[in-house]
CSV table of C-alpha atoms in Angstrom, one decimal:
chain,number,residue,atom,x,y,z
D,1154,UNK,CA,59.9,72.4,74.8
D,1155,UNK,CA,61.3,75.4,72.9
D,1156,UNK,CA,65.1,75.9,73.6
D,1157,UNK,CA,66.3,79.4,73.6
D,1158,UNK,CA,68.8,80.0,71.1
D,1159,UNK,CA,72.4,80.4,72.4
D,1160,UNK,CA,74.2,83.5,71.8
D,1161,UNK,CA,77.1,83.9,69.3
D,1162,UNK,CA,80.2,82.1,70.7
D,1163,UNK,CA,84.0,82.5,70.1
D,1164,UNK,CA,86.3,79.7,70.8
D,1165,UNK,CA,83.5,78.3,72.8
D,1166,UNK,CA,83.1,81.5,74.7
D,1167,UNK,CA,79.8,83.4,75.0
D,1168,UNK,CA,80.4,86.7,73.6
D,1169,UNK,CA,77.5,88.5,75.1
D,1170,UNK,CA,78.6,87.2,78.5
D,1171,UNK,CA,82.1,88.4,78.1
D,1172,UNK,CA,81.2,91.6,76.8
D,1173,UNK,CA,78.7,92.2,79.7
D,1174,UNK,CA,81.5,91.3,82.1
D,1175,UNK,CA,84.1,93.6,80.4
D,1176,UNK,CA,81.2,96.7,80.4
D,1177,UNK,CA,81.0,96.1,84.0
D,1178,UNK,CA,84.7,96.1,84.7
D,1179,UNK,CA,84.8,99.2,82.7
D,1180,UNK,CA,82.1,101.0,84.5
D,1181,UNK,CA,83.6,100.3,87.9
D,1182,UNK,CA,87.1,101.5,86.4
D,1183,UNK,CA,85.3,104.9,85.5
D,1184,UNK,CA,83.7,105.2,88.7
D,1185,UNK,CA,87.2,104.5,90.6
D,1186,UNK,CA,88.9,107.0,88.3
D,1187,UNK,CA,86.2,109.7,89.0
D,1188,UNK,CA,86.3,109.0,92.9
D,1189,UNK,CA,90.2,109.4,92.5
D,1190,UNK,CA,89.9,112.5,90.7
D,1191,UNK,CA,87.6,114.2,93.1
D,1192,UNK,CA,89.5,113.0,96.3
D,1193,UNK,CA,92.7,113.9,95.2
D,1194,UNK,CA,95.1,115.0,98.0
D,1195,UNK,CA,98.2,117.5,97.9
D,1196,UNK,CA,101.3,115.0,98.0
D,1197,UNK,CA,103.1,117.6,100.2
D,1198,UNK,CA,100.6,117.9,102.8
D,1199,UNK,CA,101.8,114.7,105.0
D,1200,UNK,CA,105.5,116.1,104.3
D,1201,UNK,CA,104.6,119.6,105.5
D,1202,UNK,CA,102.7,118.1,108.4
D,1203,UNK,CA,105.9,116.2,109.6
D,1204,UNK,CA,108.2,119.3,108.9
D,1205,UNK,CA,106.0,121.3,111.1
D,1206,UNK,CA,106.1,118.7,113.8
D,1207,UNK,CA,109.9,118.7,113.6
D,1208,UNK,CA,110.1,122.5,113.9
D,1209,UNK,CA,107.8,122.3,117.0
D,1210,UNK,CA,110.0,119.7,118.5
D,1211,UNK,CA,113.1,121.9,118.0
D,1212,UNK,CA,111.3,124.9,119.4
D,1213,UNK,CA,110.2,123.1,122.5
D,1214,UNK,CA,113.8,122.7,123.3
D,1215,UNK,CA,114.1,118.8,122.8
D,1216,UNK,CA,117.4,119.5,121.6
D,1217,UNK,CA,119.1,121.4,124.1
D,1218,UNK,CA,123.0,121.0,123.9
D,1219,UNK,CA,125.5,121.0,121.2
D,1220,UNK,CA,127.8,118.1,122.4
D,1221,UNK,CA,124.8,115.5,122.8
D,1222,UNK,CA,122.7,114.4,119.9
D,1223,UNK,CA,119.1,114.0,121.4
D,1224,UNK,CA,117.1,111.0,120.4
D,1225,UNK,CA,113.7,112.2,119.6
D,1226,UNK,CA,111.6,109.0,119.7
D,1227,UNK,CA,107.9,109.1,120.1
D,1228,UNK,CA,107.3,106.1,122.7
D,1229,UNK,CA,103.9,104.3,122.9
D,1230,UNK,CA,102.9,101.3,124.8
D,1231,UNK,CA,103.1,99.0,121.8
D,1232,UNK,CA,106.7,99.7,121.1
D,1233,UNK,CA,107.7,99.8,124.7
D,1234,UNK,CA,106.5,96.3,125.3
D,1235,UNK,CA,108.0,95.0,122.2
D,1236,UNK,CA,111.3,96.6,123.4
D,1237,UNK,CA,111.1,95.1,126.6
D,1238,UNK,CA,110.2,91.6,125.3
D,1239,UNK,CA,113.0,91.8,122.9
D,1240,UNK,CA,115.6,93.0,125.5
D,1241,UNK,CA,114.5,89.9,127.7
D,1242,UNK,CA,114.9,87.5,125.0
D,1243,UNK,CA,118.5,89.0,124.3
D,1244,UNK,CA,117.8,89.6,120.7
D,1245,UNK,CA,117.7,93.6,120.9
D,1246,UNK,CA,121.4,95.0,120.0
D,1247,UNK,CA,121.9,99.1,120.1
D,1248,UNK,CA,124.3,98.8,117.1
D,1249,UNK,CA,121.4,97.0,115.3
D,1250,UNK,CA,118.5,99.2,116.4
D,1251,UNK,CA,120.8,102.3,115.3
D,1252,UNK,CA,121.5,100.7,111.8
D,1253,UNK,CA,117.8,99.8,111.1
D,1254,UNK,CA,117.0,103.5,112.2
D,1255,UNK,CA,119.3,105.2,109.7
D,1256,UNK,CA,117.8,102.8,106.9
D,1257,UNK,CA,114.3,104.1,108.1
D,1258,UNK,CA,115.7,107.7,107.9
D,1259,UNK,CA,116.9,106.9,104.5
D,1260,UNK,CA,113.7,105.5,103.5
D,1261,UNK,CA,111.8,108.6,104.5
D,1262,UNK,CA,110.4,107.3,107.7
D,1263,UNK,CA,110.7,109.6,110.5
D,1264,UNK,CA,109.5,107.4,113.5
D,1265,UNK,CA,112.4,105.8,115.0
D,1266,UNK,CA,110.4,103.3,117.1
D,1267,UNK,CA,109.6,101.5,114.0
D,1268,UNK,CA,113.2,100.1,114.2
D,1269,UNK,CA,111.9,97.8,117.1
D,1270,UNK,CA,109.0,96.6,114.9
D,1271,UNK,CA,111.1,95.6,112.1
D,1272,UNK,CA,113.6,93.4,114.4
D,1273,UNK,CA,110.4,92.0,115.9
D,1274,UNK,CA,109.1,91.2,112.3
D,1275,UNK,CA,112.5,89.6,111.7
D,1276,UNK,CA,111.6,87.2,114.7
D,1277,UNK,CA,107.8,86.6,113.9
D,1278,UNK,CA,107.6,86.2,110.1
D,1279,UNK,CA,110.1,83.3,109.7
D,1280,UNK,CA,108.2,81.3,112.5
D,1281,UNK,CA,105.0,82.4,110.9
D,1282,UNK,CA,105.7,81.8,107.1
D,1283,UNK,CA,107.6,78.7,108.2
D,1284,UNK,CA,104.8,77.2,110.1
D,1285,UNK,CA,102.3,78.0,107.4
D,1286,UNK,CA,104.5,76.3,104.8
D,1287,UNK,CA,105.3,73.5,107.1
D,1288,UNK,CA,101.7,72.7,107.6
D,1289,UNK,CA,100.8,72.9,103.7
D,1290,UNK,CA,103.9,71.0,102.7
D,1291,UNK,CA,104.2,68.3,105.4
D,1292,UNK,CA,100.8,68.4,107.2
D,1293,UNK,CA,98.0,68.4,104.6
D,1294,UNK,CA,100.2,67.4,101.9
D,1295,UNK,CA,99.1,70.2,99.4
D,1296,UNK,CA,101.8,69.3,97.0
D,1297,UNK,CA,101.9,65.6,96.7
D,1298,UNK,CA,103.9,65.5,93.6
D,1299,UNK,CA,106.9,67.3,95.3
D,1300,UNK,CA,109.8,65.2,96.2
D,1301,UNK,CA,111.6,65.4,99.6
D,1302,UNK,CA,114.3,67.8,98.3
D,1303,UNK,CA,111.7,70.3,96.8
D,1304,UNK,CA,109.7,70.1,100.0
D,1305,UNK,CA,112.7,71.2,102.0
D,1306,UNK,CA,113.5,73.9,99.7
D,1307,UNK,CA,110.0,75.4,99.8
D,1308,UNK,CA,110.1,75.3,103.6
D,1309,UNK,CA,113.5,76.8,103.7
D,1310,UNK,CA,112.3,79.5,101.1
D,1311,UNK,CA,109.3,80.5,103.3
D,1312,UNK,CA,111.4,80.8,106.3
D,1313,UNK,CA,114.3,83.0,104.5
D,1314,UNK,CA,111.4,85.3,102.8
D,1315,UNK,CA,110.1,85.8,106.2
D,1316,UNK,CA,113.5,86.8,107.9
D,1317,UNK,CA,114.7,88.9,104.9
D,1318,UNK,CA,111.3,90.3,103.7
D,1319,UNK,CA,111.5,93.4,106.0
D,1320,UNK,CA,115.1,94.1,104.9
D,1321,UNK,CA,114.4,93.8,101.5
D,1322,UNK,CA,111.2,96.2,101.7
D,1323,UNK,CA,113.3,98.7,103.4
D,1324,UNK,CA,116.1,98.4,101.0
D,1325,UNK,CA,113.6,99.0,98.1
D,1326,UNK,CA,112.3,102.1,99.7
D,1327,UNK,CA,115.8,103.2,100.2
D,1328,UNK,CA,116.9,102.9,96.5
D,1329,UNK,CA,113.7,104.5,95.3
D,1330,UNK,CA,114.4,107.5,97.4
D,1331,UNK,CA,118.1,107.5,96.9
D,1332,UNK,CA,117.2,107.6,92.9
D,1333,UNK,CA,114.7,110.6,93.3
D,1334,UNK,CA,117.3,112.6,95.4
D,1335,UNK,CA,120.1,111.9,92.9
D,1336,UNK,CA,117.8,113.1,89.8
D,1337,UNK,CA,117.0,116.5,91.3
D,1338,UNK,CA,120.4,117.2,93.0
D,1339,UNK,CA,122.0,119.2,89.9
D,1340,UNK,CA,119.2,121.3,89.7
D,1341,UNK,CA,118.7,121.9,93.4
D,1342,UNK,CA,122.4,122.9,93.5
D,1343,UNK,CA,122.0,125.3,90.5
D,1344,UNK,CA,119.2,127.0,92.5
D,1345,UNK,CA,121.4,127.2,95.7
D,1346,UNK,CA,124.1,128.8,93.8
D,1347,UNK,CA,121.4,131.4,92.3
D,1348,UNK,CA,120.1,132.0,96.1
D,1349,UNK,CA,123.6,132.4,97.3
D,1350,UNK,CA,124.6,134.8,94.8
D,1351,UNK,CA,121.4,136.7,95.4
D,1352,UNK,CA,122.6,137.0,99.1
D,1353,UNK,CA,120.1,134.9,100.8
D,1354,UNK,CA,121.6,133.0,103.9
D,1355,UNK,CA,122.1,129.2,103.7
D,1356,UNK,CA,119.0,128.3,105.7
D,1357,UNK,CA,116.9,130.6,103.6
D,1358,UNK,CA,118.4,129.0,100.5
D,1359,UNK,CA,117.5,125.8,101.5
D,1360,UNK,CA,114.1,126.6,102.3
D,1361,UNK,CA,113.5,128.5,98.9
D,1362,UNK,CA,115.0,125.6,97.0
D,1363,UNK,CA,112.8,123.2,98.7
D,1364,UNK,CA,109.8,125.3,98.0
D,1365,UNK,CA,110.7,125.6,94.4
D,1366,UNK,CA,111.5,121.9,93.7
D,1367,UNK,CA,109.0,120.5,96.2
D,1368,UNK,CA,106.6,119.5,93.3
D,1369,UNK,CA,109.1,118.0,90.9
D,1370,UNK,CA,111.3,116.4,93.6
D,1371,UNK,CA,109.3,115.8,96.6
D,1372,UNK,CA,111.8,113.7,98.4
D,1373,UNK,CA,114.6,116.2,97.9
D,1374,UNK,CA,112.2,119.2,98.9
D,1375,UNK,CA,111.3,117.2,101.9
D,1376,UNK,CA,115.1,116.9,102.9
D,1377,UNK,CA,115.9,120.3,102.3
D,1378,UNK,CA,113.1,121.7,104.2
D,1379,UNK,CA,114.0,119.7,107.3
D,1380,UNK,CA,117.6,120.8,106.8
D,1381,UNK,CA,116.5,124.5,106.6
D,1382,UNK,CA,114.4,123.9,109.9
D,1383,UNK,CA,117.3,122.3,111.6
D,1384,UNK,CA,119.7,125.1,110.5
D,1385,UNK,CA,117.5,127.5,112.1
D,1386,UNK,CA,117.2,125.8,115.4
D,1387,UNK,CA,119.9,123.7,116.1
D,1388,UNK,CA,122.8,125.4,118.2
D,1389,UNK,CA,125.4,123.8,115.7
D,1390,UNK,CA,124.7,124.4,112.2
D,1391,UNK,CA,127.2,121.6,111.4
D,1392,UNK,CA,125.0,119.1,113.1
D,1393,UNK,CA,122.1,120.1,110.8
D,1394,UNK,CA,124.5,119.3,107.4
D,1395,UNK,CA,125.4,116.0,109.2
D,1396,UNK,CA,121.8,115.0,109.7
D,1397,UNK,CA,121.4,115.5,105.9
D,1398,UNK,CA,124.1,113.1,105.3
D,1399,UNK,CA,122.8,110.7,107.6
D,1400,UNK,CA,119.3,110.7,106.2
D,1401,UNK,CA,120.4,110.5,102.5
D,1402,UNK,CA,122.3,107.2,101.4
D,1403,UNK,CA,124.2,109.3,98.4
D,1404,UNK,CA,127.9,110.1,98.2
D,1405,UNK,CA,126.9,113.1,96.3
D,1406,UNK,CA,124.9,114.4,99.3
D,1407,UNK,CA,127.9,113.6,101.5
D,1408,UNK,CA,130.1,115.7,99.1
D,1409,UNK,CA,127.6,118.6,99.4
D,1410,UNK,CA,127.5,118.5,103.0
D,1411,UNK,CA,131.4,118.4,103.4
D,1412,UNK,CA,131.4,121.6,101.2
D,1413,UNK,CA,128.8,123.4,103.2
D,1414,UNK,CA,130.8,122.6,106.4
D,1415,UNK,CA,134.0,123.8,105.0
D,1416,UNK,CA,132.3,127.1,103.8
D,1417,UNK,CA,131.0,127.5,107.2
D,1418,UNK,CA,134.3,127.0,109.0
D,1419,UNK,CA,136.7,128.7,106.7
D,1420,UNK,CA,134.4,131.3,104.9
D,1421,UNK,CA,135.3,130.3,101.4
D,1422,UNK,CA,132.8,131.4,98.7
D,1423,UNK,CA,129.9,129.1,98.7
D,1424,UNK,CA,128.5,129.8,95.1
D,1425,UNK,CA,131.8,128.5,93.4
D,1426,UNK,CA,131.9,125.7,95.2
D,1427,UNK,CA,128.4,124.7,94.6
D,1428,UNK,CA,128.8,125.6,90.9
D,1429,UNK,CA,131.6,123.1,90.6
D,1430,UNK,CA,129.7,120.3,92.5
D,1431,UNK,CA,126.8,121.1,90.2
D,1432,UNK,CA,129.0,120.6,87.1
D,1433,UNK,CA,130.4,117.4,88.2
D,1434,UNK,CA,127.1,115.8,89.3
D,1435,UNK,CA,125.7,116.9,86.0
D,1436,UNK,CA,128.7,115.2,84.2
D,1437,UNK,CA,128.1,112.0,86.3
D,1438,UNK,CA,124.5,111.9,85.4
D,1439,UNK,CA,125.4,112.3,81.6
D,1440,UNK,CA,128.0,109.6,81.9
D,1441,UNK,CA,125.5,107.3,83.8
D,1442,UNK,CA,123.1,107.8,80.8
D,1443,UNK,CA,126.1,107.1,78.3
D,1444,UNK,CA,126.7,103.8,80.3
D,1445,UNK,CA,123.2,102.7,80.1
D,1446,UNK,CA,122.9,103.6,76.2
D,1447,UNK,CA,126.1,101.6,75.5
D,1448,UNK,CA,125.0,98.5,77.6
D,1449,UNK,CA,121.7,98.6,75.4
D,1450,UNK,CA,122.9,96.5,72.5
D,1451,UNK,CA,124.1,93.5,74.8
D,1452,UNK,CA,120.9,93.8,76.6
D,1453,UNK,CA,118.8,93.5,73.3
D,1454,UNK,CA,120.8,90.7,71.9
D,1455,UNK,CA,118.6,88.0,73.4
D,1456,UNK,CA,115.2,89.3,72.8
D,1457,UNK,CA,116.3,90.3,69.3
D,1458,UNK,CA,117.3,86.5,68.7
D,1459,UNK,CA,114.2,85.1,70.5
D,1460,UNK,CA,111.3,87.3,69.5
D,1461,UNK,CA,112.3,89.7,66.8
D,1462,UNK,CA,114.4,87.5,64.2
D,1463,UNK,CA,111.7,84.5,64.1
D,1464,UNK,CA,108.9,86.9,63.0
D,1465,UNK,CA,111.1,88.6,60.7
D,1466,UNK,CA,111.9,85.2,59.1
D,1467,UNK,CA,108.5,84.2,58.9
D,1468,UNK,CA,107.4,87.5,57.2
D,1469,UNK,CA,110.2,87.5,54.8
D,1470,UNK,CA,110.1,84.0,53.8
D,1471,UNK,CA,106.7,83.1,54.6
D,1472,UNK,CA,105.2,84.1,51.1
D,1473,UNK,CA,108.0,82.7,49.0
D,1474,UNK,CA,107.2,79.4,51.0
D,1475,UNK,CA,103.7,79.4,50.4
D,1476,UNK,CA,104.5,80.3,46.7
D,1477,UNK,CA,106.8,77.2,46.4
D,1478,UNK,CA,104.2,74.8,48.0
D,1479,UNK,CA,101.6,76.0,45.6
D,1480,UNK,CA,103.8,75.4,42.5
D,1481,UNK,CA,104.8,71.8,43.8
D,1482,UNK,CA,101.0,71.1,44.6
D,1483,UNK,CA,100.0,71.9,41.0
D,1484,UNK,CA,102.5,69.8,39.6
């Protein structure tokens, strides 16, 4: 019986088989890239749709009084049932719901009924993950080498992850959105100054800035577009600025809102105030960059000692060590 010769191997691995698998992965990646390029979507389409829905809500008269802020919540059967169940369990507090709704707004999530789902996830996920961890650790003994302390810590970690997981996820979204807004705010204020000096109204200025910066800073363009819509439809213009500060977790935006409210109330020049704010924000951004640059040497010390210096010593002293070894071997 004639044996078929084996293919070339490298460290015991069939080179032909590995090459075939890598070629298949590369082909799949090329097809996925082509599909992504063909089916690319406009990143502003969903934001524009949400803003148009907000405009229609304001047009339909949902916000009718200036003294009472309307609660615009799209209710459905699922959230209503969850709300009734949480109320019956005495775990739904209005202050807690309001805090989560603000965090959702700061994360760019406009649907306020998701706050009930977050509270429900806080209650269900610890039980679910804790039950799975207890089954794997204590039930089927999936980790037999673990001691009693390590088993308890694994179970506690699963329960803690289930309880704090939704908060960590929302806080991560808030941090990313806040950083994106912070990067584009000085440029937006410069454009607001130009629009104010050109004679545009405040709502038209916000709309123009949102249209110009929508591609570069979509989060900031989204907030400015929504503020422009609310300025056009709300009975109190101050409420539109306060809503902007409510949706963005940034002290700089709160300063801009305060400036806008003061200029609306006292009639002070808007362009000069915005120019001063823009200069302050640019200086703040430069100071933050200088702080990161000054912190870089201390951060690079550990990688330098662990990874760079040993390699450097090997490259420098390696040839000398080889020469010395050869000289002693000849003797």
